[in-house]
């Protein structure tokens, strides 16, 4: 009975329409689980994903209803379904190859990708792809066999209009649900897969198209007069070098360790009588470490990516999102990897245990000139190794060595940790039972100390290897915290632990909590703890000068922290200013508040001198942010190539074959190879010691290159075609 009703319903045009929407939704859900890795966590996210294809499918297919001629109406509906399936299919193929979705930029750049590197489309096909097309084939056959008849009724305009409205309604509901699960999803896109997860491929494609057009428009309005103004301004931040430190680490390897969400207050802090981070504390006080006690993070909405951007380029993040995701695919960068390659013959790499598309890193790193990017594909894929935001830190460091030792020296490498990331979850097996964490009412505070303690152990293990392998002798290690881990709303609960009172906790205290570690360690470096106010914007000029590379010609907003003329002041992305004397919140004006930084007391009555100093700081801070935004929003660096700088050619980098590239280069250089493994004639991975339970009894995870990395048939193919060309020439 019901079956008959259903069959009769399908014979109507509305029924046919519903059938197509239902079938498309089903195959979309199939693809989402089978082909994409969307990181669906709770049932709510699954539910939103199921809804995500419906709205746009209704909107698209309803177009068919606007054609009054029945046969045309059916054809247009099928055509729309066909196109929508095609888009989904293209994304599946792209995802199989690049683990990413198709953007306007991908399409435009498709021709620029070095030919031969990509797998042919045929090689990417899977049997399951049939599922995507099967419904269309069956429906068309049924139509041809007249099992489904074309409904000859006339529908006027009301039905199509109702359907279109329904589509818009479902789409709005989808966006509403997505926003409630992930606030400001569209405003702060940090990963394309998040948008696809919540809003589906169609909405993502439209969104990406709009964003791309906006960027292009902004760029068209750019102007070189702006650039000259900025150059004049930033020239003022160029300071005389400190002869005691200039070139102190010349030619050395650089290892940057990005401590996720790690705050300065953790340093030397004891919980229940035990140090939270004993190893980092020992480094902080080491006589060969330059440590900064008043180093502030300056990130905005782009958080981790803002910190990375400041460290690599000495320009600020943008005011309304993440520079990495908003313009990282298109902007011109003059970043550390390229400067060091040009000025010091450095090879560069990033190690990070999350997917490469997070924060758009796989695009940005190419534009910054990174040779290699080792994302989670390069690490053991066992589920238990991962928590929250990627491969656990101990595992990530341990499994990096087999790649690190193959890099040509000197190298500039960055290790991005993830375990100490909110909500600071840890598996029971990774807890140190000798360390008892705090017992506050706030679970994330208690957890925070445990993940920070874990991170500290991971750093200790990594340093032990650097020493055992003698790599440390020729290396400068830079350690920094990217931004706060505990938010202002948690600080009042935290107050007693950091020796303050919850009752008197105020915005000055919140500002002081934005301090993060910054330490530079090298065996022969003259260390000390420096107390000048400093920030992430100042890191690159400082590093360049330690390496003996002048920053004079580069457009950078920070200053060398070691210069005898260094003026200690910084500005947060939200406009808060910290100088040696003042903390200025909200600008000095009606709503603004100024504190004396030493005493923490609010200044109510200002002396003439104070008025002048504060006004001067406010003006400098405002200009700094404004000029940086002007530079980045308009991509002005494309108009400026400093002397001796070669613009990056991102198409030269391919992060799918890092291993093969390193090995090929080693083979090519032969005796001249400066890779650690070449110098020592054998691998150093056996020197690595870790107590990570995930690696217990699985030493091969540390020592052996995974098959998925070494059997890259993409590269085999490339080599084969290379050989063929060679033969032809011989
Ligand atoms: Mn972060």
XYZ file of C-alpha atoms and ligand atoms in Angstrom, residues 258 260-261 303-304 421 482-483, ligand 1:
9
model
C 56.444 26.056 19.106
C 51.242 25.178 22.004
C 49.181 27.388 24.375
C 45.790 32.438 17.189
C 48.404 29.765 16.383
C 45.866 22.432 23.427
C 52.326 30.871 20.850
C 49.503 32.320 22.999
Mn 48.073 27.614 19.333
